[in-house]
Coordinates of C-alpha atoms in Angstrom, one line a residue:
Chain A
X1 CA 0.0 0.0 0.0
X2 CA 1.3 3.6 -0.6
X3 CA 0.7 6.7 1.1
X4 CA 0.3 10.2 -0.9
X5 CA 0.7 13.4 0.5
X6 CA -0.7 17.2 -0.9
X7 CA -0.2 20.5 -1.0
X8 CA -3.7 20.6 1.0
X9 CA -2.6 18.2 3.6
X10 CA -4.4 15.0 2.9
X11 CA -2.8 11.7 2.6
X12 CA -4.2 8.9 0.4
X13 CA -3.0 5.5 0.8
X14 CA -4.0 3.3 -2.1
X15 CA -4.5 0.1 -2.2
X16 CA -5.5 -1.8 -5.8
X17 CA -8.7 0.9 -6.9
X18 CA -9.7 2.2 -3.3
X19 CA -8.5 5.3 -1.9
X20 CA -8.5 5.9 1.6
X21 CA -8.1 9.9 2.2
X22 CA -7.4 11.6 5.7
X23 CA -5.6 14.8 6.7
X24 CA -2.0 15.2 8.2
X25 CA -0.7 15.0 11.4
X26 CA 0.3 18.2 10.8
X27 CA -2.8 19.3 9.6
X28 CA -4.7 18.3 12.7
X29 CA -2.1 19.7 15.1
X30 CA -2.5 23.0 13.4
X31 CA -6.4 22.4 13.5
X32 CA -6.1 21.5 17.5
X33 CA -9.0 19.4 18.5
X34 CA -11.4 18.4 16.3
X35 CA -15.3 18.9 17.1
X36 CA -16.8 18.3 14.0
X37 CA -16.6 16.5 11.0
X38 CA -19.1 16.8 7.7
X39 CA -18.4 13.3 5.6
X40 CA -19.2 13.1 1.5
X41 CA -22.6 10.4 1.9
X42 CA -22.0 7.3 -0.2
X43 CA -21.8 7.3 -3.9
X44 CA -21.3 10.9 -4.6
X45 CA -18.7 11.4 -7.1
X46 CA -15.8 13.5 -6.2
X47 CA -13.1 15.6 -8.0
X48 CA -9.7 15.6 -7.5
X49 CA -8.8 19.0 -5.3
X50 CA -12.5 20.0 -4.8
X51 CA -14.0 20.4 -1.4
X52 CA -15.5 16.8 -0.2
X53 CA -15.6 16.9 3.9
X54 CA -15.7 19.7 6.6
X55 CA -13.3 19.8 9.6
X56 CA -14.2 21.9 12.4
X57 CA -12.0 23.1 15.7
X58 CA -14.0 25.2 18.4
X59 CA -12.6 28.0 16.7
X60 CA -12.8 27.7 12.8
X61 CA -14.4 25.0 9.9
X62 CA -12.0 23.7 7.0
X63 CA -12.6 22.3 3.7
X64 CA -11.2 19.2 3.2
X65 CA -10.4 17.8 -0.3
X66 CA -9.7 15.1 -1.9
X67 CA -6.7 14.3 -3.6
X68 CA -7.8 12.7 -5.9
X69 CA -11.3 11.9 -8.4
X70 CA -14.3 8.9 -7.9
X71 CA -16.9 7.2 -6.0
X72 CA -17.3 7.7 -2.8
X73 CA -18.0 4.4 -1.3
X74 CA -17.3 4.5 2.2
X75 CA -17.0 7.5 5.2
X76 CA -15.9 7.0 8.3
X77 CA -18.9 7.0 10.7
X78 CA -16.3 6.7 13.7
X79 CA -14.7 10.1 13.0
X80 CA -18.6 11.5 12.6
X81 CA -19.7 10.1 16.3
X82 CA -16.4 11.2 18.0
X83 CA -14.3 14.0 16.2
X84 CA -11.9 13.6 18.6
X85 CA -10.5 10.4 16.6
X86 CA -9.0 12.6 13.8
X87 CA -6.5 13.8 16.9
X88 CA -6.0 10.7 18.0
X89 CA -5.0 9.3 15.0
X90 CA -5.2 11.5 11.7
X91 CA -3.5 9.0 9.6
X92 CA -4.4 5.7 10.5
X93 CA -7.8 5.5 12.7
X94 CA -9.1 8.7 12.3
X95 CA -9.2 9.0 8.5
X96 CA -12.6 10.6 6.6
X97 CA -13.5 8.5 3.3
X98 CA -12.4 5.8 1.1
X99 CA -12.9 6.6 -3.0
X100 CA -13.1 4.2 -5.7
X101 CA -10.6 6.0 -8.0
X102 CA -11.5 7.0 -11.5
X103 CA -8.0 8.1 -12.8
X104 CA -5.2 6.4 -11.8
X105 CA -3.3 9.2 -13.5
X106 CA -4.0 11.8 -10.2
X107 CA -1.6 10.2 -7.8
X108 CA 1.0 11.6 -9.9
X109 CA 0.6 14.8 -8.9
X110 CA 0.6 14.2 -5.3
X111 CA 4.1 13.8 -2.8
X112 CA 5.5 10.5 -0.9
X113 CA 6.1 11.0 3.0
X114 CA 9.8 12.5 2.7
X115 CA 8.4 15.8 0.1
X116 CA 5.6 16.0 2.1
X117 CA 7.9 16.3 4.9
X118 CA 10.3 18.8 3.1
X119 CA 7.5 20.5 2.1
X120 CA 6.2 21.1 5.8
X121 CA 9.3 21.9 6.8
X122 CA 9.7 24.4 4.5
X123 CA 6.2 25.8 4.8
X124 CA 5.8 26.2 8.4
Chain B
X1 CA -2.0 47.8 7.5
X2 CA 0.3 49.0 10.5
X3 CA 2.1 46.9 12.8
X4 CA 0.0 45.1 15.5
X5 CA 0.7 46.6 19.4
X6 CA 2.1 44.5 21.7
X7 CA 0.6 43.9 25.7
X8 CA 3.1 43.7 28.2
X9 CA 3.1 40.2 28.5
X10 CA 3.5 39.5 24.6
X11 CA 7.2 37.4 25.5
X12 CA 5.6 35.8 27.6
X13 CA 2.7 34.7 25.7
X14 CA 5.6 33.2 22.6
X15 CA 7.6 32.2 25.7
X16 CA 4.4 29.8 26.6
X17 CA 4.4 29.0 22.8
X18 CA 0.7 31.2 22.0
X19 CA 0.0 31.0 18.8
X20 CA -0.5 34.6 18.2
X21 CA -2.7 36.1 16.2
X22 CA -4.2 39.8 15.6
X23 CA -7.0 41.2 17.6
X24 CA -8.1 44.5 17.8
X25 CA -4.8 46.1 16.7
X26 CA -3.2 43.6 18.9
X27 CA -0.4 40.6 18.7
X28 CA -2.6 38.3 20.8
X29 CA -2.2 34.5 21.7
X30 CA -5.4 32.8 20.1
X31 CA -4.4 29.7 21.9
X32 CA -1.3 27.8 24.0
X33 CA 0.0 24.6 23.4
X34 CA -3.0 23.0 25.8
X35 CA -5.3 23.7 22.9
X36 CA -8.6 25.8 23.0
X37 CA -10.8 22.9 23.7
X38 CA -8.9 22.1 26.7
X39 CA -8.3 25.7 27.7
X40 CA -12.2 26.6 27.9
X41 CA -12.5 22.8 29.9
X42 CA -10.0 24.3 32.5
X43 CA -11.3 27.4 33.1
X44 CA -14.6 25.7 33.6
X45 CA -13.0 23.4 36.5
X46 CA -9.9 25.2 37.8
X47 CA -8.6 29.1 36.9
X48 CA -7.4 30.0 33.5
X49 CA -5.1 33.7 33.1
X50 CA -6.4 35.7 30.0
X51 CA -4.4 38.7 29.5
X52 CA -6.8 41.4 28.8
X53 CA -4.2 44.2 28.3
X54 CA -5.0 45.3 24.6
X55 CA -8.3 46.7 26.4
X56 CA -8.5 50.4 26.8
X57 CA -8.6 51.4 30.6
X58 CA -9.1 54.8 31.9
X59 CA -10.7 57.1 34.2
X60 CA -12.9 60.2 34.4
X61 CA -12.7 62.8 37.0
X62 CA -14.1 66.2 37.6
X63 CA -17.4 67.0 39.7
X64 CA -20.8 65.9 38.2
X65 CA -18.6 63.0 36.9
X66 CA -21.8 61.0 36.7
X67 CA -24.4 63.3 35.3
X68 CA -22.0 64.0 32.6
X69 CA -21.0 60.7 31.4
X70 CA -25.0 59.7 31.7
X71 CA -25.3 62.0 28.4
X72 CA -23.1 59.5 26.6
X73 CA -24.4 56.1 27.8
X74 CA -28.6 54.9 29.3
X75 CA -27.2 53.5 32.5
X76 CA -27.8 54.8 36.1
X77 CA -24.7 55.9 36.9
X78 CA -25.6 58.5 39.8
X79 CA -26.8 55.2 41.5
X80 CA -23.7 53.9 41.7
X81 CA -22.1 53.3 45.3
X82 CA -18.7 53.4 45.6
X83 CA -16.8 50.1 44.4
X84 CA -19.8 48.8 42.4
X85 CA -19.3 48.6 38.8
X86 CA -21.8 48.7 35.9
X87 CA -21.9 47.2 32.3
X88 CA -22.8 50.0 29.8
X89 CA -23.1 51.5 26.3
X90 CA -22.0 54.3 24.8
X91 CA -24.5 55.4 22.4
X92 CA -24.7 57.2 19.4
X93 CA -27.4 59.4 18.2
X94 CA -29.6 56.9 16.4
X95 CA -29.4 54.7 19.7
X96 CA -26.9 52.3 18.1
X97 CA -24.2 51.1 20.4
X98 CA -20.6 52.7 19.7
X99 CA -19.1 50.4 22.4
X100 CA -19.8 48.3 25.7
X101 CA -17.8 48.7 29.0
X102 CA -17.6 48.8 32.3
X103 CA -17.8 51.5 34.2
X104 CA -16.7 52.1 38.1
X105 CA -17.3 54.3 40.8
X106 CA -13.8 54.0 43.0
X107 CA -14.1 52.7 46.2
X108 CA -12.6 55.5 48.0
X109 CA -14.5 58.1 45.7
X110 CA -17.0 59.4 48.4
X111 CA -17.8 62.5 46.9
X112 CA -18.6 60.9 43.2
X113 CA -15.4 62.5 41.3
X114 CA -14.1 59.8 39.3
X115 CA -15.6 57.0 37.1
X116 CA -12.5 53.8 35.8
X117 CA -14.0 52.8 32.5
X118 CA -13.1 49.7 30.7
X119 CA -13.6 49.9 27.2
X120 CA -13.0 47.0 24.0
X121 CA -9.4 47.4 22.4
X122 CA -10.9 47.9 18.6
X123 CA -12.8 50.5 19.7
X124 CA -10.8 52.3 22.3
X125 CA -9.3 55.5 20.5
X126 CA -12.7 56.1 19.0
X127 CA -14.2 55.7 22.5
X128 CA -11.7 58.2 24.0
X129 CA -11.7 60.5 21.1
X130 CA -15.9 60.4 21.8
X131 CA -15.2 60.8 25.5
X132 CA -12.8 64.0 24.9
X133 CA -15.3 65.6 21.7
X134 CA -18.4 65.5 24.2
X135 CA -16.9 65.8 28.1
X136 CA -13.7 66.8 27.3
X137 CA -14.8 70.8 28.4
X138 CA -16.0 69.2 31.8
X139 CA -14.0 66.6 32.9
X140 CA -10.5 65.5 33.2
X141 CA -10.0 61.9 30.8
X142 CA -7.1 59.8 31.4
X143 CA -6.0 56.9 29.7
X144 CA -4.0 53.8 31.7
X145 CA -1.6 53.2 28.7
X146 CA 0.7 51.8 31.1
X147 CA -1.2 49.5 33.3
X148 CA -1.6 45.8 32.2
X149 CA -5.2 43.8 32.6
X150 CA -5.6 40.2 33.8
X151 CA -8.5 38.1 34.0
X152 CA -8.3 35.5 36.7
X153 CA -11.2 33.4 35.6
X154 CA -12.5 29.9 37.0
X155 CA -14.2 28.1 39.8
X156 CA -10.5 27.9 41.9
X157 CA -10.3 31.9 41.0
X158 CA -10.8 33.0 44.3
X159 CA -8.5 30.2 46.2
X160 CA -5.6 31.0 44.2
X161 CA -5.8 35.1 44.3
X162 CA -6.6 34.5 48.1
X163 CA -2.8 33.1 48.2
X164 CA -1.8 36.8 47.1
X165 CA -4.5 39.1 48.1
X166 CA -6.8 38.0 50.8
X167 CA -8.9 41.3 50.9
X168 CA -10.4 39.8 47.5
X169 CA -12.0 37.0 48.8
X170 CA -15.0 38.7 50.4
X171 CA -15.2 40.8 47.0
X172 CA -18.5 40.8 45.1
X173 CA -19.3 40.4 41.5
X174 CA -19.2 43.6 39.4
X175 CA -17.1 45.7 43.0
X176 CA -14.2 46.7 42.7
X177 CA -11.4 47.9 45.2
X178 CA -7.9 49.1 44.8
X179 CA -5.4 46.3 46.5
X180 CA -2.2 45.8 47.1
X181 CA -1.4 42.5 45.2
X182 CA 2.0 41.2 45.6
X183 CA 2.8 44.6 46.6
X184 CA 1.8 46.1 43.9
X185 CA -0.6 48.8 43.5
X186 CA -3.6 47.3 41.9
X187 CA -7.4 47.6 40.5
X188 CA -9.2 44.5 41.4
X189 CA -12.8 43.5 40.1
X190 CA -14.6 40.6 41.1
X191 CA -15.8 39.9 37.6
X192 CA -15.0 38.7 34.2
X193 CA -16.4 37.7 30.8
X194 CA -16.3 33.8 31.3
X195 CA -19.6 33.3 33.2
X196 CA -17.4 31.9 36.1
X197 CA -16.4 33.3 39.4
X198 CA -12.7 35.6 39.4
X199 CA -11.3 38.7 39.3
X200 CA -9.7 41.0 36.5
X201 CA -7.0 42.2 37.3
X202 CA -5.2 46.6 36.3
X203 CA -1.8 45.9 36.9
X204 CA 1.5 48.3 36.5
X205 CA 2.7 47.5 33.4
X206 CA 6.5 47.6 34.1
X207 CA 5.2 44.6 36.8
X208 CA 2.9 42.8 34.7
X209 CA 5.2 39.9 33.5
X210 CA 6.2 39.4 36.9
X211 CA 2.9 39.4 38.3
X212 CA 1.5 36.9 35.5
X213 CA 4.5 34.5 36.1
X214 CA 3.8 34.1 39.5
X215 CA -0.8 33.4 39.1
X216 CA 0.9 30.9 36.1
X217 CA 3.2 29.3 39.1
X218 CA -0.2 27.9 40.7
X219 CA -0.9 24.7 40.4
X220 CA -4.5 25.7 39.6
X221 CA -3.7 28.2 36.6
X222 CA -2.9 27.8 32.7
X223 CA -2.9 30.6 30.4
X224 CA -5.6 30.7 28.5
X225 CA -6.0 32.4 24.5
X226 CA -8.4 34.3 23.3
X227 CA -9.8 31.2 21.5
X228 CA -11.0 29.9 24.6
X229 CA -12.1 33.2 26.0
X230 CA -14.6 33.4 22.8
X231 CA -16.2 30.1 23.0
X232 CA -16.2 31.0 27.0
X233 CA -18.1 34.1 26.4
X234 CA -20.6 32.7 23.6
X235 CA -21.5 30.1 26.4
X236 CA -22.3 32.9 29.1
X237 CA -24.7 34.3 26.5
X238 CA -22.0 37.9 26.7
X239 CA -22.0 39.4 23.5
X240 CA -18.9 40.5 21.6
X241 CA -18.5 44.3 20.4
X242 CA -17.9 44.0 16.9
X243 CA -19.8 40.8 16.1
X244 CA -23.1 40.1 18.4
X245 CA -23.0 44.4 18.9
X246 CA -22.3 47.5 16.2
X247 CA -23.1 50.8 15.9
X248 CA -26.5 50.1 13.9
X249 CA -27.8 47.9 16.7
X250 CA -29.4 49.4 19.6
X251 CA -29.9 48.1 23.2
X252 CA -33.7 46.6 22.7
X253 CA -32.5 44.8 19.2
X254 CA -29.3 43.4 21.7
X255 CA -31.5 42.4 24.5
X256 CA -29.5 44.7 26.1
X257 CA -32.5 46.7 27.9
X258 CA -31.7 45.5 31.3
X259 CA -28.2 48.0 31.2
X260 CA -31.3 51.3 30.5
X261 CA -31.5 52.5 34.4
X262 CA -35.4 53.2 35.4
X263 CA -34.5 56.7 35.7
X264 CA -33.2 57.0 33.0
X265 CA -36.1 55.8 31.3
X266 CA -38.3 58.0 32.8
X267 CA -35.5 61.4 32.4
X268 CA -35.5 59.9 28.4
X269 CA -32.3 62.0 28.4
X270 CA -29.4 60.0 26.8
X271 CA -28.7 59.1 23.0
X272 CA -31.1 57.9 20.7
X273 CA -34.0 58.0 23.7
X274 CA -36.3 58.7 21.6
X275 CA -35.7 55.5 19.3
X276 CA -34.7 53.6 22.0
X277 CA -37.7 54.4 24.1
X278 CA -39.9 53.8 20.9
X279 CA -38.4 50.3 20.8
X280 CA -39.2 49.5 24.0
X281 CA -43.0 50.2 23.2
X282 CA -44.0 49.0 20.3
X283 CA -40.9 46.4 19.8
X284 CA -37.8 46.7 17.5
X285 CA -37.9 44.8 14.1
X286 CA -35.7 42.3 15.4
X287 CA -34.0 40.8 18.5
X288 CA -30.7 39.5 19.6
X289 CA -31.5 35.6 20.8
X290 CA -29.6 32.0 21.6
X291 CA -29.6 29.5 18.6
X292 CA -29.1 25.8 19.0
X293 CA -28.5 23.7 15.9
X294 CA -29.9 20.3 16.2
X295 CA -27.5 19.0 14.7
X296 CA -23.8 18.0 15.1
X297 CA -22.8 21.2 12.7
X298 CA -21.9 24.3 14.1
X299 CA -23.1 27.3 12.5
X300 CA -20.7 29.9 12.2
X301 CA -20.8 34.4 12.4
X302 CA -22.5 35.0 9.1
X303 CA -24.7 32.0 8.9
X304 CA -28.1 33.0 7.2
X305 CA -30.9 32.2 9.3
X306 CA -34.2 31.1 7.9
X307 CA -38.0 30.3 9.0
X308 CA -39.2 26.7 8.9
X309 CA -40.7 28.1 5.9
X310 CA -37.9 29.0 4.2
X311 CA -37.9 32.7 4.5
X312 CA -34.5 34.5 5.8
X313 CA -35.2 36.1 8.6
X314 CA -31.8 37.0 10.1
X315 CA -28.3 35.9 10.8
X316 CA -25.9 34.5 12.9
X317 CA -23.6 36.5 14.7
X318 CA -21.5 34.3 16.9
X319 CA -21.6 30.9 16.6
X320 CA -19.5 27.6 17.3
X321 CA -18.7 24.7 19.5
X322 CA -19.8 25.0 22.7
X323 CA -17.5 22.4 25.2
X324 CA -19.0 22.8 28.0
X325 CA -22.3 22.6 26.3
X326 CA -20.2 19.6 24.3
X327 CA -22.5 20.9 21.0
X328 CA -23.2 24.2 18.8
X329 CA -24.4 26.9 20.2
X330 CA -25.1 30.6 18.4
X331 CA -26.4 33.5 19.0
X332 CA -28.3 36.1 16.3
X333 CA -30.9 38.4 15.6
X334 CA -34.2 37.3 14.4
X335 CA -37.9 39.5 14.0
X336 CA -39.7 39.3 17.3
X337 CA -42.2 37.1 15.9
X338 CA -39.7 34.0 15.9
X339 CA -37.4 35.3 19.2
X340 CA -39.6 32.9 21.4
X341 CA -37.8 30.0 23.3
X342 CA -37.9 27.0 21.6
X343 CA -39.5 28.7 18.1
X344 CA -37.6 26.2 15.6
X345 CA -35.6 27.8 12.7
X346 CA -33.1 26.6 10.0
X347 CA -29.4 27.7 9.2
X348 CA -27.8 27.6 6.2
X349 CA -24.4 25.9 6.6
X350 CA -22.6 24.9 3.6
X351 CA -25.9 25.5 1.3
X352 CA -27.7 23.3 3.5
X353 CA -30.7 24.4 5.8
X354 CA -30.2 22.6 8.8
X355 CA -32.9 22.6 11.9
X356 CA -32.2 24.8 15.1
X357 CA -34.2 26.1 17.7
X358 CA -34.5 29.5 19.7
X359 CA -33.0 28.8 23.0
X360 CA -32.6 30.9 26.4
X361 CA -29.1 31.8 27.4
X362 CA -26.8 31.7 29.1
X363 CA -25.7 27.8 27.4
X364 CA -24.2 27.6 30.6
X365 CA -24.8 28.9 33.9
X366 CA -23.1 31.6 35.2
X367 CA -21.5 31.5 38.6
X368 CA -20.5 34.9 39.8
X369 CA -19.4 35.2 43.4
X370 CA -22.9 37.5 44.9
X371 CA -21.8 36.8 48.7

């Protein structure tokens, strides 16, 4: 399975045609703790870099998007009932929705862990 | 846009590692590494430190002091006995609110001379520049540019300033007195914007980083951001100059009628009476009230704000989580006709009209210090 990073900070990790998309860890420590978390329902068909959840701190909502284009076909209830998960664990436990991808051709565009890194690092 | 000020605990604040952000013309810590969920949770049940120093403090003095100011703001100030403290308005002509403050009568003032005013930091110069075009003839204004302001804020508030001042502890809410606090020449107020018990705090500014070190050194006290002071607030139903309160909205609109003094209802002698007094009458077209979504969404400042039958009716003015509450709470201003309790409305978050319901504030109960 490989994890993809973006600009955006999500990850995807991929594995055979289903995407599983989440945000950083550093995204979530800049967040702070999650309260909320708006999910894509089931079979809505997403674009690659649009706006497909919502993640809220006490103080401010985000867009979240996804990195790449397809099906929706599952959201992560668990994240739903208990916000508090995407802290916990942003990229493992506490990702947002899984995509049947449509073109294999975005993950190109997106970074591996080390130029996500540099690209954090260089970002602030 | 000009450099933001600084308070006089701004190293201290990146010293804690705030995240700072601008407020009111201000370099201000929105939150510290303990997060703002967990900052509003501790001042809930322990003591959180705000610093409050980007706040304008001042005084006026002269005789008639009272009768004076009363042309600028509806409440009874002449009633005031010396160490209470009043929330006001300054008004402007039309009745719309150029600021709310607080306004003191010194302790030790026993023939009336002096009011302490504490006024919001975006508004400050314009509040003193208003103070100085209408009174200035009359009475002498000075501004505290070199104090500090802490709020002390929390249910352990009053143990831990005990430790340094023990005169506080009999304090009342909304008194004031002027206390020697770790030998320092200090303003102390039993008050606060939290909805909690504690005290705020005018401290010499040369002093203040000192004097915030050693509250921090309690094993009661974090510092606390101005995140957490927001969703604090927004939970004690206070409203936020700026957001919830502007100079188009009057005092009946903000459900802010209780701060008009029965005399001065009656004497119909301070700005905008006339409106104001025509408001309280016949109703204003529409009125500041608590929102709760239904649902797990917050709504946020700007939401639109619709009837069940789809009309918009109003918006949203402050709005977010509530942890305390542990859901979404708002406030905003609807037409009278829907500002009942429990009258259901919808909010448009995100396109989507989602279910809420008029609700009475405060979200959660304040518990002030009365004796």
């Amino acid at each position: 399975m490989t994890v993809y990073f973006t600009d955006q900070h999500e990850w995807v990790s991929v594995d055979g045609e289903i995407a599983t998309v989440g945000i950083t860890t550093h995204a979530a420590e800049q967040l702070g703790d999650v309260v909320f978390v708006e999910l894509p329902t089931i079979g809505k068909v997403v674009s690659a870099r649009k706006e497909a959840a919502v993640v809220e701190s006490v103080k401010a909502a985000s867009d979240v998007y996804t990195p790449v284009s397809g099906e929706v076909v599952e959201a992560n209830e668990a994240v739903a009932a208990e916000p508090a998960k995407v802290n916990e664990d942003p990229e493992g436990a506490g990702w947002f929705f899984k995509v049947k991808l449509s073109n294999h051709g975005d993950l190109s565009n997106l970074m591996d862990k080390a130029a996500y890194d540099a690209f954090v690092a260089a970002n602030g | 846009m000009a450099e933001p000020k600084k308070t006089q605990l701004n190293a201290l604040h990146r010293e804690l590692g705030g995240k700072m952000v601008e407020f009111g013309g201000y370099d201000m810590p929105v939150q510290f590494p303990t997060g703002v969920l967990k900052e509003h949770l501790h001042t809930r049940a322990a003591c959180g430190l705000f610093d409050v120093s980007h706040m304008g403090q001042g005084a006026l003095s002269g005789a008639g002091v009272a009768a004076a100011f009363e042309a600028l703001v509806p409440g009874a100030i002449q009633e005031l006995k010396p160490g209470q403290t009043r929330y006001t308005l300054l008004l402007n002509d039309q009745g719309g609110i150029r600021d709310d403050l607080m306004v003191t009568r010194p302790a030790d003032d026993e023939d009336f001379s002096s009011l302490l005013l504490v006024v919001n930091a975006g508004t400050k110069d314009a509040d003193f520049a208003h103070l100085a075009a209408h009174l200035g003839g009359k009475l002498a204004i000075e501004r505290f540019e070199d104090r500090a302001l802490l709020a002390l804020q929390g249910p352990q508030a009053a143990a831990v300033f005990a430790r340094h001042c023990p005169e506080a502890a009999t304090m009342k809410f909304m008194t004031a007195a002027k206390l020697k606090v770790m030998g320092l020449d200090c303003i102390v107020w039993r008050s606060g914007y939290t909805g909690e018990d504690g005290y705020e705090i005018s401290v010499p500014g040369d002093a203040a980083e000192d004097f915030a070190r050693k509250l921090l050194a309690e094993p009661e006290v974090l510092p606390i951001g101005l995140g957490a002071r927001d969703s604090l607030r927004l939970e004690a139903g206070l409203c936020l100059y700026g957001h919830d309160l502007d100079e188009t909205t009057t005092p009946v609109e903000a459900a802010l009628t209780w701060a008009i003094g029965k005399r001065r209802k009656m004497e119909k002698n301070f700005p905008g009476a006339e409106i104001i007094m025509n408001q309280l009458f016949d109703g204003a077209s529409r009125k500041r009230v608590g929102i709760l979504p239904l649902e797990k969404a917050p709504a946020r400042e700007g939401t639109e704000i619709r009837s069940e039958a789809g009309e918009t009716i109003g918006v949203i003015t402050s709005g977010g989580f509530g942890p305390t509450v542990n859901a979404p709470i708002a406030m905003g201003y609807v037409p009278p006709a829907y500002a009942e309790d429990g009258t259901p409305l919808l909010l448009v978050v995100r396109g989507q009209a989602r279910p809420a319901r008029v609700a009475p504030m405060p979200f959660a109960s304040h518990r002030y210090y009365r004796g």
